[in-house]
Short mmCIF file of C-alpha atoms and ligand atoms in Angstrom, two decimals:
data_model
loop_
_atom_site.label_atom_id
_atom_site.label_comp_id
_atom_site.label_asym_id
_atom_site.label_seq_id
_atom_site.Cartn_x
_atom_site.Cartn_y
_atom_site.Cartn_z
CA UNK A 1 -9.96 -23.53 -27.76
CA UNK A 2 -9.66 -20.83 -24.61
CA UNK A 3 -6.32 -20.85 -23.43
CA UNK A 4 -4.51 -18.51 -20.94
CA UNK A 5 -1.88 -16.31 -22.93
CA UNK A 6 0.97 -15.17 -20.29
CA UNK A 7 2.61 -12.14 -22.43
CA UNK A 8 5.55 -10.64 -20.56
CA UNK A 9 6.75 -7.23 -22.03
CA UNK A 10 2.81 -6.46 -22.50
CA UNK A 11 2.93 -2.69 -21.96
CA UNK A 12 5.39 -1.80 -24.96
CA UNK A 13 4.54 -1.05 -28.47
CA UNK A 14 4.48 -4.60 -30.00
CA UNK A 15 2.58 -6.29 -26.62
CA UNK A 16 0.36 -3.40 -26.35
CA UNK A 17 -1.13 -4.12 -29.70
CA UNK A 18 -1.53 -7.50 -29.12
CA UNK A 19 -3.33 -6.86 -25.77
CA UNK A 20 -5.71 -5.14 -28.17
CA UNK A 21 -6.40 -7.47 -30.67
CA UNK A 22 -7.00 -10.29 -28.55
CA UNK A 23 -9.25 -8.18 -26.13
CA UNK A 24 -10.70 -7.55 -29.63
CA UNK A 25 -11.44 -11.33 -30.43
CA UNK A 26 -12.21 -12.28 -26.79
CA UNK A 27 -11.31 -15.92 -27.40
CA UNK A 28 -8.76 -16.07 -24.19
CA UNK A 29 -7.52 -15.56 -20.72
CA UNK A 30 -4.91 -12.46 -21.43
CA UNK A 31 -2.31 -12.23 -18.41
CA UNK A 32 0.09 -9.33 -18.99
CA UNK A 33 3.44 -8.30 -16.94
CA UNK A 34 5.64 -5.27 -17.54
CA UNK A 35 6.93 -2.40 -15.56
CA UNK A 36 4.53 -0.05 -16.91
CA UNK A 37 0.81 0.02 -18.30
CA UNK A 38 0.77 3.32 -19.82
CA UNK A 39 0.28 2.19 -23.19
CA UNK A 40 -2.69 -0.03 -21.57
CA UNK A 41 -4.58 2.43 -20.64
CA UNK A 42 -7.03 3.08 -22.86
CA UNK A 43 -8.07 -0.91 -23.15
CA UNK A 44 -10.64 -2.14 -21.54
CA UNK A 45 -9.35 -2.68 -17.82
CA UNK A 46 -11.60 -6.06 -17.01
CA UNK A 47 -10.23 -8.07 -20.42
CA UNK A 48 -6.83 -8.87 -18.67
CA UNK A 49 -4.39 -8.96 -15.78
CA UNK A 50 -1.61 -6.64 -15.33
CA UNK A 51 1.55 -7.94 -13.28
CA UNK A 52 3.60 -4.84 -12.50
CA UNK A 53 7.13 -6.30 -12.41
CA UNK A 54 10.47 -6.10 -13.36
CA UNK A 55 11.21 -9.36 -14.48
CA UNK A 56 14.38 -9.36 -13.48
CA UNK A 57 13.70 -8.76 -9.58
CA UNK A 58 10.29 -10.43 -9.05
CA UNK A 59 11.30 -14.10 -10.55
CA UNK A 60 8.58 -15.64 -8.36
CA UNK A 61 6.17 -13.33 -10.22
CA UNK A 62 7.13 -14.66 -13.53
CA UNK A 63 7.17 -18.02 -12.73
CA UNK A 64 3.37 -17.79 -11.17
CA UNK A 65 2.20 -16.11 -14.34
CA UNK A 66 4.21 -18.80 -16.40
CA UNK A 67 3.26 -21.30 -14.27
CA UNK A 68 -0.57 -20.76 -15.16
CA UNK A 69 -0.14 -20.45 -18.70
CA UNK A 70 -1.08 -22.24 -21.71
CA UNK A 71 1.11 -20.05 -23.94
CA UNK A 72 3.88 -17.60 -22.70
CA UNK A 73 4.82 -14.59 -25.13
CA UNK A 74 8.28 -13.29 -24.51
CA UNK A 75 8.44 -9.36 -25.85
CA UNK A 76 11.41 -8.33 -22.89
CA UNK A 77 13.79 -6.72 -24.97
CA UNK A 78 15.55 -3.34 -24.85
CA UNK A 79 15.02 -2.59 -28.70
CA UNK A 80 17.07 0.97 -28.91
CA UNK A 81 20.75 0.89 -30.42
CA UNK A 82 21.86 3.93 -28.20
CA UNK A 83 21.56 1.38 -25.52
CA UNK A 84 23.86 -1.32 -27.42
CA UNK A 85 26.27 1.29 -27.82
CA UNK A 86 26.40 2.83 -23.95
CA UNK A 87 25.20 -0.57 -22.16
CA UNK A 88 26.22 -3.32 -24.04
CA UNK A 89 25.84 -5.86 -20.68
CA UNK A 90 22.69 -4.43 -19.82
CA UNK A 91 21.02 -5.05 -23.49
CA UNK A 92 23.16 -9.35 -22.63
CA UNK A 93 21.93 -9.37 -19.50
CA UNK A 94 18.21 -8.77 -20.31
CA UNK A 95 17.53 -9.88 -23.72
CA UNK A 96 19.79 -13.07 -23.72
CA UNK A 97 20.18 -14.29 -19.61
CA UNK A 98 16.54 -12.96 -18.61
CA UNK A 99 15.44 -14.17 -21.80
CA UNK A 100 17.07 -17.34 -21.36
CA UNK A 101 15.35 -17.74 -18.05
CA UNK A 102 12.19 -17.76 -19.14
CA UNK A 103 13.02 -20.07 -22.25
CA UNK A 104 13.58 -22.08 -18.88
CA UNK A 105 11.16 -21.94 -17.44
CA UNK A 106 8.48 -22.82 -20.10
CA UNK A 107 10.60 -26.13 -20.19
CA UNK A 108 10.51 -26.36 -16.47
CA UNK A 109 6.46 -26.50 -16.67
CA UNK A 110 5.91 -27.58 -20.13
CA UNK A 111 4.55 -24.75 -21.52
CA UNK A 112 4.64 -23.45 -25.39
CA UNK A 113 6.39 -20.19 -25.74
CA UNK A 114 6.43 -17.69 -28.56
CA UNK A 115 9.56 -15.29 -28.83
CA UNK A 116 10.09 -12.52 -30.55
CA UNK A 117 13.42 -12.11 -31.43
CA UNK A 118 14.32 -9.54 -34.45
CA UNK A 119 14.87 -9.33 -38.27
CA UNK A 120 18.67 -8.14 -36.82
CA UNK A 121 19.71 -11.73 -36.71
CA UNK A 122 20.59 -11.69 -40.20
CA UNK A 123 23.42 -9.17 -39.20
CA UNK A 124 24.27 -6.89 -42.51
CA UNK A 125 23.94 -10.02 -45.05
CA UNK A 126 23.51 -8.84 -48.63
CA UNK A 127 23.32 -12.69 -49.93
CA UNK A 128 20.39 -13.22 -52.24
CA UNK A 129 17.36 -10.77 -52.65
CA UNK A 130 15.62 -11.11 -49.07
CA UNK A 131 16.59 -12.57 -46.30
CA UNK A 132 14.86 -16.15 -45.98
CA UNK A 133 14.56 -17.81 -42.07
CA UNK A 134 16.30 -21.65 -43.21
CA UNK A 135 18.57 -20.68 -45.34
CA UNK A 136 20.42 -17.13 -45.28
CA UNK A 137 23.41 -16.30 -43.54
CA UNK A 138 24.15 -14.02 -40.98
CA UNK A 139 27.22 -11.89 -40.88
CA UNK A 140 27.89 -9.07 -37.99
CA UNK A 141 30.42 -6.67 -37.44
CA UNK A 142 33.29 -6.39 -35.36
CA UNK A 143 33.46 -6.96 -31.72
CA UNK A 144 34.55 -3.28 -30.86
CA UNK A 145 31.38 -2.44 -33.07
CA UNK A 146 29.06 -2.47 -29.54
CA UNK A 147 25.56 -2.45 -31.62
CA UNK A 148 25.84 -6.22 -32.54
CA UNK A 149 25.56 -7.32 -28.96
CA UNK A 150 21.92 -6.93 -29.79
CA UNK A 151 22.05 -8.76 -33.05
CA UNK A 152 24.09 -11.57 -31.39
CA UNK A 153 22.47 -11.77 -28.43
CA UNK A 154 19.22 -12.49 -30.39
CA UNK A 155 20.47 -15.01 -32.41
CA UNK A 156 21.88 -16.84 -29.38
CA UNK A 157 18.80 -17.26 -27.88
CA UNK A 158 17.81 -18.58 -31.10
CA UNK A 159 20.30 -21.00 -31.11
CA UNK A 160 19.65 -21.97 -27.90
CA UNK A 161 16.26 -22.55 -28.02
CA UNK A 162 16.34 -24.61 -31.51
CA UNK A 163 18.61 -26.58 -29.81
CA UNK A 164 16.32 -27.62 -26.92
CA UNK A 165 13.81 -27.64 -29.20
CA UNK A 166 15.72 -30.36 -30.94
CA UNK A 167 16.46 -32.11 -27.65
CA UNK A 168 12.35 -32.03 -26.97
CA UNK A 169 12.61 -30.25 -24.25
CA UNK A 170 10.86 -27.06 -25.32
CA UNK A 171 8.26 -26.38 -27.85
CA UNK A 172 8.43 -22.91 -29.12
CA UNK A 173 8.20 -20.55 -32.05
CA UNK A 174 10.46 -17.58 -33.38
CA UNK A 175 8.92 -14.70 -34.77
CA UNK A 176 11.68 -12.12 -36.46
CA UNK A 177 10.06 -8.90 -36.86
CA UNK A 178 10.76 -6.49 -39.52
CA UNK A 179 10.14 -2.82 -38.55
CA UNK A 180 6.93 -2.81 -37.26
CA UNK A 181 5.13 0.19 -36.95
CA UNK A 182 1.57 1.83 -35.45
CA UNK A 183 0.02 4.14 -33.03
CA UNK A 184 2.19 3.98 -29.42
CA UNK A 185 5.69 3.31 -31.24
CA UNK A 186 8.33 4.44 -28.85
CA UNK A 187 7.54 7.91 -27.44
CA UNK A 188 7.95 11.26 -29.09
CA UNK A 189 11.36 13.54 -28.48
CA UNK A 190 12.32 17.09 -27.91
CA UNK A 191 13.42 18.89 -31.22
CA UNK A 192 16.89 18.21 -32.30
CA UNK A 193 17.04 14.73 -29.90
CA UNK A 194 19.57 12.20 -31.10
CA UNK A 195 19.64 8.15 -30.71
CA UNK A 196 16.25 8.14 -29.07
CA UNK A 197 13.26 5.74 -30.54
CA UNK A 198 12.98 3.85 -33.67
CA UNK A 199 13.14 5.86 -36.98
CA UNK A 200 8.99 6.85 -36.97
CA UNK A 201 9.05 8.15 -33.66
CA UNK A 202 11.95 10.46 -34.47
CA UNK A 203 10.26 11.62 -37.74
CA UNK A 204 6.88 11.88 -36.09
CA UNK A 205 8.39 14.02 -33.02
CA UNK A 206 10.15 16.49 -35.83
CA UNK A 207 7.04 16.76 -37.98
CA UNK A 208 4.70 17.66 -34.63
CA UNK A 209 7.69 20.16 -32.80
CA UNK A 210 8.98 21.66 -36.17
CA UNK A 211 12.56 19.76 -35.25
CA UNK A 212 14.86 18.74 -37.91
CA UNK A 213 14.96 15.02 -39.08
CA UNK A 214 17.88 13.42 -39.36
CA UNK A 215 18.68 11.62 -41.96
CA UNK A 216 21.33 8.86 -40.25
CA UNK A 217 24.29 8.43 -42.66
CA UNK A 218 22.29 9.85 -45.59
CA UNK A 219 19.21 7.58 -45.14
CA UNK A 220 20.42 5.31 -47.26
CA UNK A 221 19.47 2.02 -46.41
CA UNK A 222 16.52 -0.21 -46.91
CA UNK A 223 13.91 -1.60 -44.36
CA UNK A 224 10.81 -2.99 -44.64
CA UNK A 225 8.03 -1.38 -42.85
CA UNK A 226 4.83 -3.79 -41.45
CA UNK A 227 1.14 -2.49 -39.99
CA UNK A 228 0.89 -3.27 -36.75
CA UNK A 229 -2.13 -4.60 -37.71
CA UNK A 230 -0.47 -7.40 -40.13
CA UNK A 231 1.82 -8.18 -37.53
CA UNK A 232 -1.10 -8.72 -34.81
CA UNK A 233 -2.64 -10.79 -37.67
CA UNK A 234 0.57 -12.67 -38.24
CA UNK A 235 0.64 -13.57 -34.37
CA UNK A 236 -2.59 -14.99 -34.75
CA UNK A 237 -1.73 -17.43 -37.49
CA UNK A 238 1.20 -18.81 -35.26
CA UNK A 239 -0.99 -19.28 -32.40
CA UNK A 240 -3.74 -20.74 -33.70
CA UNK A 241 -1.42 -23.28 -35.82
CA UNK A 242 0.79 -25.07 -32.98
CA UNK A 243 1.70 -28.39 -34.70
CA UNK A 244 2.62 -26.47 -37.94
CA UNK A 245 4.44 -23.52 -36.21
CA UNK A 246 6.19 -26.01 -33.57
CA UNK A 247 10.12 -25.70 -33.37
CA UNK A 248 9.75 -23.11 -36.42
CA UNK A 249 11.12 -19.61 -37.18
CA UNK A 250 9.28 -17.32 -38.95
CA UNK A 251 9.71 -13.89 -40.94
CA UNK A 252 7.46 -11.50 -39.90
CA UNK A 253 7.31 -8.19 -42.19
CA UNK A 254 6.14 -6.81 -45.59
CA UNK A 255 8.80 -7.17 -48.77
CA UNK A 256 6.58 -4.83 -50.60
CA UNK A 257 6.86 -2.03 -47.92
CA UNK A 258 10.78 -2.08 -49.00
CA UNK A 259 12.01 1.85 -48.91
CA UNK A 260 14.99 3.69 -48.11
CA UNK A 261 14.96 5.83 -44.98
CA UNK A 262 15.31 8.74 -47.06
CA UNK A 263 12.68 7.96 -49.29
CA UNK A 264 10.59 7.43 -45.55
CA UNK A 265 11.21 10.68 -44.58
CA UNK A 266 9.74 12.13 -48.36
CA UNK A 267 6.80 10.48 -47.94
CA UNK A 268 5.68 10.88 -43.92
CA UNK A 269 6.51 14.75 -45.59
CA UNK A 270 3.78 14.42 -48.17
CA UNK A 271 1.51 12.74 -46.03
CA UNK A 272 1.73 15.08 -43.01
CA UNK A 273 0.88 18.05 -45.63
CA UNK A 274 -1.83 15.50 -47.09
CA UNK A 275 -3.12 14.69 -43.63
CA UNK A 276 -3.17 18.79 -42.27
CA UNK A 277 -3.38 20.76 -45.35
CA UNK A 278 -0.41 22.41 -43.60
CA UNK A 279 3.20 22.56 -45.21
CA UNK A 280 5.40 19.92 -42.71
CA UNK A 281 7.12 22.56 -40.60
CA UNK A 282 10.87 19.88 -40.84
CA UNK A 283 13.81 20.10 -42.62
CA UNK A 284 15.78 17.10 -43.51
CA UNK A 285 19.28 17.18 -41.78
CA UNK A 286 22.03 14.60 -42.62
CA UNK A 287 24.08 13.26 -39.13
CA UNK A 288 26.77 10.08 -39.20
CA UNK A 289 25.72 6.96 -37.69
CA UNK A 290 27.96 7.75 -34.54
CA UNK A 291 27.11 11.51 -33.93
CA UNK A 292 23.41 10.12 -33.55
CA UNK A 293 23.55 7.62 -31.72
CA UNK A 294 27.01 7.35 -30.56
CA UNK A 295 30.87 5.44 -31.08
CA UNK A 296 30.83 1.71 -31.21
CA UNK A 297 27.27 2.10 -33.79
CA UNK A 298 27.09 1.07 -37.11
CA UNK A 299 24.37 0.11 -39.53
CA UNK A 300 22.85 -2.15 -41.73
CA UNK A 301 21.34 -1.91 -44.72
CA UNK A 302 18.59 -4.45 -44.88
CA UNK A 303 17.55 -6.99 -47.02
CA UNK A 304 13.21 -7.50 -47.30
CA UNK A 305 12.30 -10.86 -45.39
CA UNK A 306 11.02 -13.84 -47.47
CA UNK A 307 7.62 -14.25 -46.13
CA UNK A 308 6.92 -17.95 -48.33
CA UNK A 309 7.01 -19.75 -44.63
CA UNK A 310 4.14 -17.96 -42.90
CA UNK A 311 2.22 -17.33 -46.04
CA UNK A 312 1.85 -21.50 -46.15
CA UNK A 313 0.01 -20.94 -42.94
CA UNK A 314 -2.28 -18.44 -44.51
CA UNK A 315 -1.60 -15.20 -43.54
CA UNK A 316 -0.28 -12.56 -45.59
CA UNK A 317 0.02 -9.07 -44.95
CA UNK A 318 -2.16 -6.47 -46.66
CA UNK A 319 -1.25 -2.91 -45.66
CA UNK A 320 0.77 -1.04 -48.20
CA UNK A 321 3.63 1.52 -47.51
CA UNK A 322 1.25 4.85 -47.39
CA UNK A 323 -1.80 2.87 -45.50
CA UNK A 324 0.64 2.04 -42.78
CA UNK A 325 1.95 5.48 -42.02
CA UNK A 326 -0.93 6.97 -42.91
CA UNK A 327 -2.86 5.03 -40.04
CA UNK A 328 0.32 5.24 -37.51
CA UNK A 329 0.84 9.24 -38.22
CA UNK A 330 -3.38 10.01 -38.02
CA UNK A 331 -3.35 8.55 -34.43
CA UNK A 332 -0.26 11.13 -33.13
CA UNK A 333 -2.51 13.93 -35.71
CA UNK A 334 -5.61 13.64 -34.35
CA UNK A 335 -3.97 13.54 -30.06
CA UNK A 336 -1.41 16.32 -31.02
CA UNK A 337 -2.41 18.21 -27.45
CA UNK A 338 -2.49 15.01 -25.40
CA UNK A 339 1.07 14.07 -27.38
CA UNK A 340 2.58 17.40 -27.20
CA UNK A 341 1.77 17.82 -23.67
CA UNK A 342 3.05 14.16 -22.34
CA UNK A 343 6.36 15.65 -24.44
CA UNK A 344 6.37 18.81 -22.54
CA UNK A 345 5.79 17.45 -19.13
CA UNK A 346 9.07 15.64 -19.79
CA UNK A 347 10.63 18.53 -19.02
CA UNK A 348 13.82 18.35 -21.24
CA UNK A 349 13.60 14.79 -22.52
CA UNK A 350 16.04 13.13 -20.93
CA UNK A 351 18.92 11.45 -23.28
CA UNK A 352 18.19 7.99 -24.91
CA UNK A 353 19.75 5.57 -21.92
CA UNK A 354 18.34 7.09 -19.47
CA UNK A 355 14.69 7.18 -20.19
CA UNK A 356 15.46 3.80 -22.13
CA UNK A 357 16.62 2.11 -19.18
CA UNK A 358 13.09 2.33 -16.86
CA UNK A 359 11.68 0.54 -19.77
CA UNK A 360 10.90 -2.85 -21.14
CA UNK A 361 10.71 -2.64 -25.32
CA UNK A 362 9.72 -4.88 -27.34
CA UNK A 363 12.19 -6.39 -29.76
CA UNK A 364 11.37 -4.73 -33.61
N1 UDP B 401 17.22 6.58 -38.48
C1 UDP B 401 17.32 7.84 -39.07
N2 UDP B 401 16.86 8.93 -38.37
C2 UDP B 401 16.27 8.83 -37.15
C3 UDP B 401 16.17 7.55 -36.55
C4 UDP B 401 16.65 6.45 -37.25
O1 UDP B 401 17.83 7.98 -40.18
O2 UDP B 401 15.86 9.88 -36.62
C5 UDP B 401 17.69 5.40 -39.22
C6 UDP B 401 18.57 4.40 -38.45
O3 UDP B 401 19.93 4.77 -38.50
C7 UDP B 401 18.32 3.13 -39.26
C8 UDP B 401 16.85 3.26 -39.70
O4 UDP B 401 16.54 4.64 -39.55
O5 UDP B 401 19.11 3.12 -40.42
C9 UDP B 401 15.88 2.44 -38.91
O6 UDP B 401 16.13 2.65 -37.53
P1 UDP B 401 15.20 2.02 -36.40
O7 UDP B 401 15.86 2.26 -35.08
O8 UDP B 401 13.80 2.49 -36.57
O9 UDP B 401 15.13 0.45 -36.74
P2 UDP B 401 16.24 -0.70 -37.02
O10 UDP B 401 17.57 -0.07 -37.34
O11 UDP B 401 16.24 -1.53 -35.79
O12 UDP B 401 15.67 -1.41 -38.20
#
């Protein structure tokens, strides 16, 4: 059935991909609003709309674009734990009140939404051997530890939502990401850069500039790392399986794809030299937690998600651990120029927050 998909946070990493794949399939009305469309460009300009908004001073843009929907997909997240740690409101105000908004909104006009929240919900658990959507525990730091504002401001809206879910006011579906990764992750850094973009960007920007990568505490904890691919894939299932997916939460990552950050950092090493036949020009530099990305942060080390709910829906994903990065590091390989010259015309990149805070992420 054609259907008009409303996706609001469409220009960041997660969104843009799924721009793609649906231009890809051609099945449905796309209608996408962010601040910025740079990581648009290259799609086809005539297979969607683009709203340039902030969605947090244009509300009668939003509610148009919602109001027109069939299906509204909420990305808006800042997605950066320098920004937890330096603007702890601004990371509330936008991905739990804006967020909250919208959740409103759908109910106002009836209208199905998909949110992405993140795989951070489950807080630093270690019960059991992966972290399953209906039945693990979440446990967070303490309050003067700023970074879970993110954590439990996702799992607020969470709350929130099952619980006019359960009053039938809203039909929706959670989708908790685990460390997705592709092409268009983030932006690359200046050498030496702390507390910037998620962990690939920071190792792809060292291997390309010849900076150091920083191991945070050691690199020694554990994520899961998903294709982009699997996770567009993944998407797919949940919209094209409504009843099933109604009121639900699901894990969305790859268990096998478990590594340490350290053991990350080896092998985007021996695939750079595999890629280039060049020797990676990086050395791997240990930094605490706090002297990357500043006081109040603190980590977690990870448990793989239990993927049993979505795979009863059919989809499973099928990228291993080298396929991913292989794909995600050939893309930034093969536009080195066009990459390092976007870095240089950044002048000195600017520190995390500020370049962090003209952007809408999506939540990872
Ligand atoms: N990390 C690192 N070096 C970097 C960037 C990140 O060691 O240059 C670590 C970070 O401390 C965390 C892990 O990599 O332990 C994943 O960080 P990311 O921000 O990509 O994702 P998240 O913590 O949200 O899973």
């Amino acid at each position: 059935m054609h259907v008009n998909i409303a996706i609001l946070g469409a220009g960041g990493f997660v969104g843009s991909h799924m721009v793609e794949h649906l231009l890809r399939r051609g099945e449905h009305e796309v209608v996408c609003v962010d601040l910025t469309d740079e990581k648009l460009k290259g799609l086809p300009h005539n297979g969607y709309t683009f709203h340039r908004a902030d969605v947090r001073q244009a509300p009668d843009v939003v509610e148009r674009v919602i109001e027109r929907a069939d299906v509204v997909v909420d990305l808006i997240a800042y997605a950066n734990p320098s920004i937890y740690v330096t603007a702890p409101l601004a990371v509330f105000e936008l991905n739990f009140m804006q967020n909250l908004e919208i959740a409103r909104l759908c109910m106002c006009h009836g209208k199905r939404l998909i949110q992405y929240s993140s795989a951070e919900v489950y807080g630093k658990a270690r019960d059991g051997s992966c972290f399953s959507e209906d039945r693990s525990d979440s446990t967070f730091g303490p309050v003067r530890k700023q970074r879970w504002i993110y954590a439990v401001g996702k799992l607020l809206l969470e709350q929130v939502l099952y619980a006019h879910g359960m009053a039938g006011d809203l039909v929706f579906t959670i989708i908790r990401p685990f460390n997705f990764v592709g092409s268009r992750l983030d932006y690359l850094v200046a050498p030496g850069t702390m507390g910037g973009p998620r962990v690939f960007a920071h190792f792809m920007s060292a291997l390309l500039t010849g900076g150091p990568i920083h191991l945070v505490d050691g690199g020694r904890v554990h994520r899961a790392f998903l294709h982009i691919e699997d996770a567009n894939e993944a998407f797919q299932t949940i919209l094209d399986n409504p009843d099933r997916a109604r009121n639900e939460i699901f894990n969305v990552g790859n268990p096998a794809n478990n590594v340490t950050i350290r053991e990350l950092a080896v092998l985007m090493l021996e695939l750079y030299e595999a890629l280039t036949g060049e020797k990676a020009p990086c050395e791997l530099v240990e930094v605490s937690g706090e002297e990357f990305y500043g006081a109040g942060y603190e980590d977690a080390d990870r448990l793989p998600p239990d993927i049993t709910k979505l795979k009863s829906l059919g989809w499973e994903p099928k990228r291993d651990l080298r396929t991913t990065f292989a794909d995600a590091m050939a893309y930034y390989l093969e536009n080195r120029e066009r990459e390092l010259a976007n870095l240089r015309a950044q002048g000195n990149v600017p520190d995390a927050v500020t370049r962090s805070s003209g952007h809408v992420y999506a939540a990872a």
